[in-house]
Short mmCIF file of C-alpha atoms and ligand atoms in Angstrom, two decimals:
data_model
loop_
_atom_site.label_atom_id
_atom_site.label_comp_id
_atom_site.label_asym_id
_atom_site.label_seq_id
_atom_site.Cartn_x
_atom_site.Cartn_y
_atom_site.Cartn_z
CA MET A 10 13.26 26.84 12.14
CA PRO A 11 13.39 25.60 8.56
CA THR A 12 16.68 25.54 6.77
CA THR A 13 15.59 23.71 3.64
CA GLY A 14 15.53 25.39 0.28
CA ASN A 15 12.13 23.92 -0.54
CA LEU A 16 9.52 26.54 0.29
CA VAL A 17 6.59 24.12 0.49
CA GLU A 18 8.48 22.08 3.06
CA SER A 19 9.53 25.21 4.95
CA VAL A 20 5.97 26.51 5.15
CA TRP A 21 4.81 23.09 6.29
CA THR A 22 7.45 23.18 9.04
CA TYR A 23 6.07 26.46 10.38
CA LEU A 24 2.51 25.13 10.44
CA ASP A 25 3.50 21.74 11.81
CA HIS A 26 5.41 23.38 14.69
CA ALA A 27 2.14 24.79 15.97
CA PRO A 28 -0.65 22.47 14.84
CA LEU A 29 -4.15 23.94 15.23
CA GLU A 30 -2.68 27.36 16.00
CA TYR A 31 -2.65 30.26 13.57
CA VAL A 32 0.71 31.34 12.18
CA SER A 33 0.68 34.63 10.33
CA GLY A 34 1.76 34.85 6.71
CA GLN A 35 4.01 37.69 7.84
CA THR A 36 5.88 35.45 10.32
CA ILE A 37 6.43 32.75 7.70
CA ALA A 38 7.43 35.30 5.07
CA GLN A 39 9.97 36.88 7.40
CA GLY A 40 11.32 33.55 8.59
CA THR A 41 11.79 32.19 5.09
CA GLY A 42 12.82 35.45 3.48
CA ARG A 43 10.10 35.07 0.85
CA SER A 44 7.14 37.25 -0.13
CA ARG A 45 3.69 36.75 1.36
CA VAL A 46 2.43 35.89 -2.12
CA ALA A 47 5.04 33.13 -2.35
CA ILE A 48 3.87 31.85 1.05
CA TRP A 49 0.27 31.91 -0.10
CA LYS A 50 1.23 29.87 -3.18
CA ALA A 51 3.05 27.35 -1.02
CA ILE A 52 -0.04 27.05 1.20
CA HIS A 53 -2.08 26.26 -1.90
CA ALA A 54 0.47 23.70 -2.99
CA LEU A 55 0.18 22.02 0.43
CA GLN A 56 -3.61 22.05 0.13
CA ARG A 57 -3.33 20.39 -3.27
CA LEU A 58 -1.18 17.70 -1.64
CA GLY A 59 -4.09 17.01 0.71
CA TYR A 60 -3.27 19.15 3.77
CA ARG A 61 -6.28 20.85 5.37
CA ILE A 62 -5.13 24.35 6.13
CA GLU A 63 -7.47 27.10 7.27
CA ALA A 64 -6.75 30.70 6.36
CA ARG A 65 -8.16 33.59 8.42
CA PRO A 66 -7.49 37.19 7.33
CA ALA A 67 -6.25 38.69 10.58
CA LEU A 68 -4.76 35.52 12.01
CA GLY A 69 -2.95 33.67 9.26
CA TYR A 70 -2.89 29.97 8.51
CA ARG A 71 -3.38 26.89 10.61
CA LEU A 72 -2.86 23.23 9.91
CA VAL A 73 -5.98 21.22 10.68
CA ALA A 74 -5.22 17.82 9.20
CA ALA A 75 -2.51 16.07 7.23
CA PRO A 76 -3.10 13.49 4.50
CA ASN A 77 -1.92 9.93 5.03
CA ARG A 78 0.91 10.19 2.52
CA PRO A 79 4.59 9.34 3.03
CA PHE A 80 6.01 12.77 2.23
CA PRO A 81 9.72 13.14 2.95
CA TRP A 82 9.19 15.91 5.53
CA GLU A 83 6.62 13.76 7.36
CA ILE A 84 9.11 10.88 7.43
CA ARG A 85 12.11 13.02 8.37
CA LYS A 86 10.35 14.62 11.31
CA ARG A 87 10.07 11.15 12.83
CA LEU A 88 13.73 10.30 12.42
CA PRO A 89 16.30 11.02 15.11
CA ALA A 90 18.27 14.24 14.51
CA PRO A 91 21.39 12.75 12.87
CA GLU A 92 19.25 10.89 10.33
CA ARG A 93 17.04 13.83 9.49
CA ILE A 94 19.45 14.94 6.83
CA GLN A 95 18.80 11.64 5.03
CA ARG A 96 17.89 12.31 1.41
CA ILE A 97 14.37 11.08 0.73
CA GLU A 98 12.97 11.34 -2.80
CA PHE A 99 9.20 11.10 -3.02
CA PHE A 100 7.09 10.29 -6.10
CA ASP A 101 3.38 9.72 -6.36
CA ARG A 102 4.04 7.17 -9.09
CA LEU A 103 7.14 5.51 -10.51
CA PRO A 104 7.80 2.49 -12.68
CA SER A 105 9.91 1.10 -9.81
CA THR A 106 11.67 2.67 -6.83
CA GLN A 107 14.49 0.13 -7.42
CA GLU A 108 15.09 1.56 -10.87
CA THR A 109 15.14 5.19 -9.66
CA ALA A 110 17.30 4.37 -6.63
CA SER A 111 19.78 2.54 -8.80
CA GLN A 112 20.00 5.54 -11.17
CA LEU A 113 20.62 7.80 -8.17
CA ALA A 114 23.24 5.40 -6.82
CA GLU A 115 25.04 5.31 -10.17
CA ALA A 116 25.01 9.12 -10.11
CA GLY A 117 26.77 9.01 -6.73
CA ALA A 118 23.91 9.37 -4.22
CA ASP A 119 24.99 8.75 -0.64
CA GLN A 120 24.38 5.64 1.38
CA GLY A 121 21.04 6.03 3.15
CA THR A 122 19.32 7.80 0.25
CA VAL A 123 15.71 6.65 0.08
CA VAL A 124 13.23 6.59 -2.82
CA VAL A 125 9.54 6.33 -1.90
CA ALA A 126 6.62 5.99 -4.31
CA GLU A 127 2.92 5.82 -3.60
CA SER A 128 2.39 3.39 -6.45
CA GLN A 129 4.53 1.58 -9.00
CA GLY A 130 3.71 0.59 -12.54
CA ARG A 131 6.48 -1.99 -12.94
CA GLY A 132 7.33 -2.96 -9.37
CA ARG A 133 10.11 -5.54 -9.34
CA GLY A 134 9.90 -8.74 -7.34
CA ARG A 135 12.47 -11.45 -6.83
CA LEU A 136 13.43 -13.86 -9.59
CA GLY A 137 12.27 -11.46 -12.31
CA ARG A 138 8.69 -11.38 -11.10
CA THR A 139 6.40 -8.35 -11.12
CA TRP A 140 5.51 -6.83 -7.77
CA VAL A 141 1.93 -5.58 -7.69
CA SER A 142 2.15 -2.10 -6.13
CA PRO A 143 -1.21 -0.31 -5.86
CA LEU A 144 -1.80 3.03 -4.15
CA GLY A 145 -1.87 2.59 -0.38
CA GLY A 146 1.24 0.42 -0.13
CA LEU A 147 4.58 1.52 1.19
CA TRP A 148 7.06 1.07 -1.64
CA MET A 149 10.58 2.18 -0.97
CA SER A 150 14.20 1.54 -1.83
CA ILE A 151 17.27 2.37 0.24
CA ILE A 152 20.74 2.82 -1.22
CA VAL A 153 23.52 1.15 0.76
CA ARG A 154 27.21 0.90 0.07
CA PRO A 155 28.17 -2.19 2.04
CA THR A 156 31.65 -3.23 2.87
CA VAL A 157 30.65 -6.90 3.20
CA PRO A 158 31.64 -9.26 0.37
CA SER A 159 28.94 -10.29 -2.08
CA PRO A 160 27.92 -13.69 -0.69
CA GLN A 161 26.59 -11.86 2.32
CA LEU A 162 23.97 -10.02 0.28
CA ILE A 163 21.49 -12.49 1.65
CA LEU A 164 22.29 -11.11 5.10
CA LEU A 165 21.34 -7.68 3.85
CA GLN A 166 17.99 -9.05 2.76
CA LEU A 167 17.46 -10.67 6.15
CA THR A 168 18.55 -7.45 7.90
CA ALA A 169 15.79 -5.58 6.08
CA ALA A 170 13.33 -8.30 7.11
CA VAL A 171 14.33 -7.87 10.76
CA ALA A 172 13.87 -4.09 10.41
CA VAL A 173 10.33 -4.62 9.09
CA VAL A 174 9.51 -7.09 11.88
CA GLN A 175 10.66 -4.61 14.52
CA ALA A 176 9.01 -1.60 12.89
CA LEU A 177 5.65 -3.36 12.71
CA ARG A 178 5.94 -4.53 16.30
CA LYS A 179 6.92 -1.11 17.64
CA THR A 180 4.55 1.10 15.66
CA LEU A 181 1.49 -1.14 15.36
CA GLY A 182 2.02 -3.88 17.93
CA VAL A 183 1.71 -6.40 15.12
CA SER A 184 3.59 -9.64 15.37
CA VAL A 185 4.94 -10.94 12.06
CA TRP A 186 7.49 -13.56 11.06
CA ILE A 187 10.24 -13.97 8.51
CA LYS A 188 9.78 -16.48 5.75
CA TRP A 189 13.32 -17.07 4.59
CA PRO A 190 14.83 -15.60 2.50
CA ASN A 191 12.89 -12.41 1.85
CA ASP A 192 9.28 -12.42 2.96
CA VAL A 193 7.64 -11.07 6.04
CA CYS A 194 4.33 -12.76 6.82
CA LEU A 195 1.37 -12.04 9.03
CA GLY A 196 -0.42 -15.22 10.01
CA GLY A 197 -0.18 -17.44 6.97
CA ARG A 198 0.11 -14.71 4.35
CA LYS A 199 2.81 -12.47 2.97
CA ILE A 200 2.62 -8.84 4.02
CA CYS A 201 6.00 -7.60 2.81
CA GLY A 202 8.55 -8.53 0.18
CA ILE A 203 12.22 -7.58 0.14
CA LEU A 204 14.45 -7.36 -2.88
CA VAL A 205 18.17 -6.63 -2.77
CA GLU A 206 19.81 -5.76 -6.06
CA ALA A 207 23.53 -5.12 -6.13
CA ALA A 208 25.93 -3.50 -8.56
CA LEU A 209 28.90 -5.83 -8.21
CA GLU A 210 32.51 -5.28 -9.11
CA PRO A 211 35.07 -8.08 -9.12
CA ASP A 212 36.16 -7.50 -5.54
CA ARG A 213 33.45 -5.36 -3.99
CA ILE A 214 29.87 -4.21 -4.02
CA ARG A 215 29.61 -0.79 -5.63
CA HIS A 216 26.20 -0.31 -4.11
CA ALA A 217 23.12 -2.31 -3.23
CA ILE A 218 19.51 -1.25 -3.42
CA VAL A 219 17.34 -2.63 -0.65
CA GLY A 220 13.73 -2.61 -1.83
CA ILE A 221 10.96 -2.97 0.72
CA GLY A 222 7.37 -3.45 -0.38
CA LEU A 223 4.89 -3.36 2.47
CA ASN A 224 1.24 -4.07 1.73
CA ALA A 225 -0.25 -1.40 3.94
CA ASN A 226 -3.51 0.36 3.13
CA PHE A 227 -5.22 -1.47 0.33
CA PRO A 228 -7.79 -4.24 0.60
CA ARG A 229 -6.76 -7.74 -0.36
CA ILE A 230 -9.23 -7.54 -3.23
CA SER A 231 -6.84 -5.07 -4.91
CA LEU A 232 -4.41 -7.92 -5.41
CA PRO A 233 -4.73 -10.19 -8.43
CA ALA A 234 -6.89 -13.25 -7.71
CA GLU A 235 -3.93 -15.64 -7.75
CA LEU A 236 -2.21 -13.71 -4.94
CA ARG A 237 -5.15 -13.35 -2.60
CA SER A 238 -4.65 -16.68 -0.87
CA VAL A 239 -0.93 -16.11 -0.28
CA ALA A 240 -0.71 -12.35 0.37
CA THR A 241 -2.54 -9.85 2.54
CA SER A 242 -2.32 -6.23 3.72
CA LEU A 243 -2.15 -4.49 7.07
CA ARG A 244 -5.48 -2.81 6.41
CA GLU A 245 -7.08 -6.16 5.74
CA GLU A 246 -5.67 -7.76 8.88
CA LEU A 247 -6.08 -4.81 11.27
CA ASP A 248 -9.33 -3.55 9.79
CA ARG A 249 -8.08 0.04 9.72
CA GLU A 250 -5.74 2.33 7.84
CA VAL A 251 -2.21 2.60 9.14
CA LEU A 252 -0.25 5.85 9.02
CA LEU A 253 2.35 5.57 6.27
CA ALA A 254 4.88 8.21 7.29
CA PRO A 255 5.37 6.90 10.86
CA LEU A 256 5.61 3.38 9.46
CA ALA A 257 8.18 4.39 6.85
CA ALA A 258 10.19 6.27 9.49
CA ALA A 259 10.12 3.25 11.79
CA VAL A 260 11.35 0.94 9.01
CA LEU A 261 14.17 3.38 8.17
CA ARG A 262 15.16 3.81 11.84
CA GLU A 263 15.21 0.05 12.38
CA PHE A 264 17.03 -0.61 9.13
CA ARG A 265 19.73 1.88 10.01
CA ALA A 266 20.24 0.32 13.45
CA TRP A 267 20.27 -3.30 12.24
CA TYR A 268 22.44 -2.46 9.25
CA ALA A 269 25.02 -0.91 11.58
CA LEU A 270 24.93 -4.13 13.62
CA LEU A 271 25.32 -6.20 10.44
CA GLN A 272 28.60 -4.45 9.71
CA GLN A 273 29.92 -4.95 13.22
CA ARG A 274 28.23 -7.99 14.74
CA PRO A 275 26.45 -10.01 12.04
CA LEU A 276 25.81 -12.85 14.47
CA VAL A 277 23.50 -10.59 16.46
CA VAL A 278 21.45 -9.96 13.31
CA LEU A 279 21.37 -13.67 12.56
CA ARG A 280 20.20 -14.45 16.07
CA GLU A 281 17.32 -12.00 15.54
CA VAL A 282 16.50 -13.59 12.17
CA ARG A 283 16.39 -17.02 13.80
CA ARG A 284 14.08 -15.71 16.53
CA HIS A 285 11.54 -14.67 13.89
CA ALA A 286 12.06 -17.31 11.20
CA ARG A 287 9.29 -19.84 11.41
CA LEU A 288 10.67 -22.28 8.87
CA LEU A 289 13.28 -23.77 11.13
CA GLY A 290 12.37 -27.28 12.24
CA HIS A 291 9.66 -27.64 9.57
CA VAL A 292 9.59 -29.89 6.53
CA ILE A 293 9.81 -27.60 3.53
CA ARG A 294 9.85 -27.65 -0.23
CA VAL A 295 12.58 -25.70 -1.99
CA ASP A 296 12.08 -24.53 -5.56
CA GLN A 297 15.23 -23.37 -7.28
CA ALA A 298 15.42 -22.48 -10.97
CA GLY A 299 14.02 -25.72 -12.35
CA THR A 300 14.82 -28.03 -9.44
CA ARG A 301 12.64 -28.90 -6.52
CA PHE A 302 13.35 -30.91 -3.40
CA GLU A 303 12.00 -31.46 0.08
CA GLY A 304 13.64 -31.68 3.46
CA ARG A 305 13.71 -30.36 7.00
CA ALA A 306 14.90 -26.77 7.51
CA LEU A 307 17.59 -27.31 10.12
CA ALA A 308 19.36 -24.02 10.65
CA LEU A 309 20.73 -20.82 9.18
CA ASP A 310 24.49 -20.75 8.68
CA GLY A 311 26.72 -17.74 9.36
CA LEU A 312 25.99 -16.31 5.90
CA GLY A 313 22.25 -16.50 6.35
CA GLN A 314 21.90 -19.55 4.08
CA LEU A 315 19.39 -22.24 4.93
CA ILE A 316 20.62 -25.72 5.80
CA VAL A 317 18.14 -28.35 4.71
CA GLU A 318 18.33 -32.04 5.61
CA ARG A 319 16.86 -34.38 3.04
CA ALA A 320 15.16 -37.69 3.83
CA ASP A 321 18.37 -39.61 3.01
CA GLY A 322 20.25 -37.59 5.65
CA SER A 323 22.23 -35.49 3.17
CA ARG A 324 22.43 -31.77 3.84
CA VAL A 325 21.95 -29.03 1.27
CA VAL A 326 22.96 -25.42 1.75
CA VAL A 327 20.33 -23.20 0.13
CA GLY A 328 21.20 -19.61 -0.74
CA THR A 329 18.23 -18.67 -2.87
CA GLY A 330 14.91 -20.00 -4.08
CA ASP A 331 11.29 -20.23 -3.07
CA VAL A 332 10.54 -22.06 0.09
CA SER A 333 7.22 -23.32 1.39
CA VAL A 334 6.31 -25.24 4.52
CA LEU A 335 4.69 -28.58 3.79
CA PRO A 336 1.58 -29.48 5.72
C1 BTN B 26 9.55 -10.09 -3.56
O1 BTN B 26 8.99 -10.58 -2.59
O2 BTN B 26 9.53 -10.66 -4.67
C2 BTN B 26 10.28 -8.77 -3.42
C3 BTN B 26 9.37 -7.61 -3.66
C4 BTN B 26 10.03 -6.25 -3.46
C5 BTN B 26 9.10 -5.11 -3.79
C6 BTN B 26 9.68 -3.77 -3.48
S1 BTN B 26 8.50 -2.48 -3.54
C7 BTN B 26 9.75 -1.30 -3.41
C8 BTN B 26 10.87 -1.78 -4.30
N1 BTN B 26 10.66 -1.37 -5.66
C9 BTN B 26 10.46 -2.40 -6.48
O3 BTN B 26 10.26 -2.30 -7.71
N2 BTN B 26 10.52 -3.54 -5.80
C10 BTN B 26 10.80 -3.31 -4.40
#
């Protein structure tokens, strides 16, 4: 039974243990050591969060339906037992989950701490861009404290991309691909962006924040006009709403597993990246801070960098930039 100090979450746990069955206020009050009035208030708080809970005088309360919101308790319940203790901070709106996660990391939050927001006002994208983050998306940041040296940050980005690929395949049966270095695409359009920001010290990474932005439950029309031809959402492609908490839990489960592999057997992660990276073999254009060139994407090296062969046969190792496949 519940051990958390948060009464709303504890009450939810009682109701969620027996969905559609009545649980008496008395049982919950005894189990949590709180008054029946406190339980009643927590029930109201859950109702305000969108839970449909019926109350019957002689019977108690029963959970009829849950809202499609990525609450920490809904995510945690879908994580394997050892990960259930993972700290998950939920916000309905934040400027940016990256910003909040980095503040928590600076304050000493553990590796694995997650920040989730239902919408962001100043979502951060790569290369200083803004990331449009309307309600309905899955916006989250994970704190990691890697032991790998800094050049391998790109591998961290690719590890997150693999986690998203696997999570979408396992929870929704959707097949997506990785557009090096940080996009996950469905068909020809971007469905997810990944941003890794690190606090570096001369000889180590103090922490890194892995930001994952998954366009889930909003229509493509919610995106600014200039993005509509290059980005899409799961709802748009699948023609239905996806459940956010199971999706978030799947991404976190996969990320944890692939991140563990990254520390021990990075080549296994790279092999998975290669399996899902569609650029390889294609003629691409690389845009890097002011320079632009074309060539064939040959391979990924052991650090996750892209090796591009130009028309004159010279090879360029690309570690960052925007890449697009030429028709
Ligand atoms: C990109 O493709 O440019 C990367 C986008 C990363 C967006 C995510 S949403 C969650 C996290 N919080 C942010 O402010 N950005 C990342």
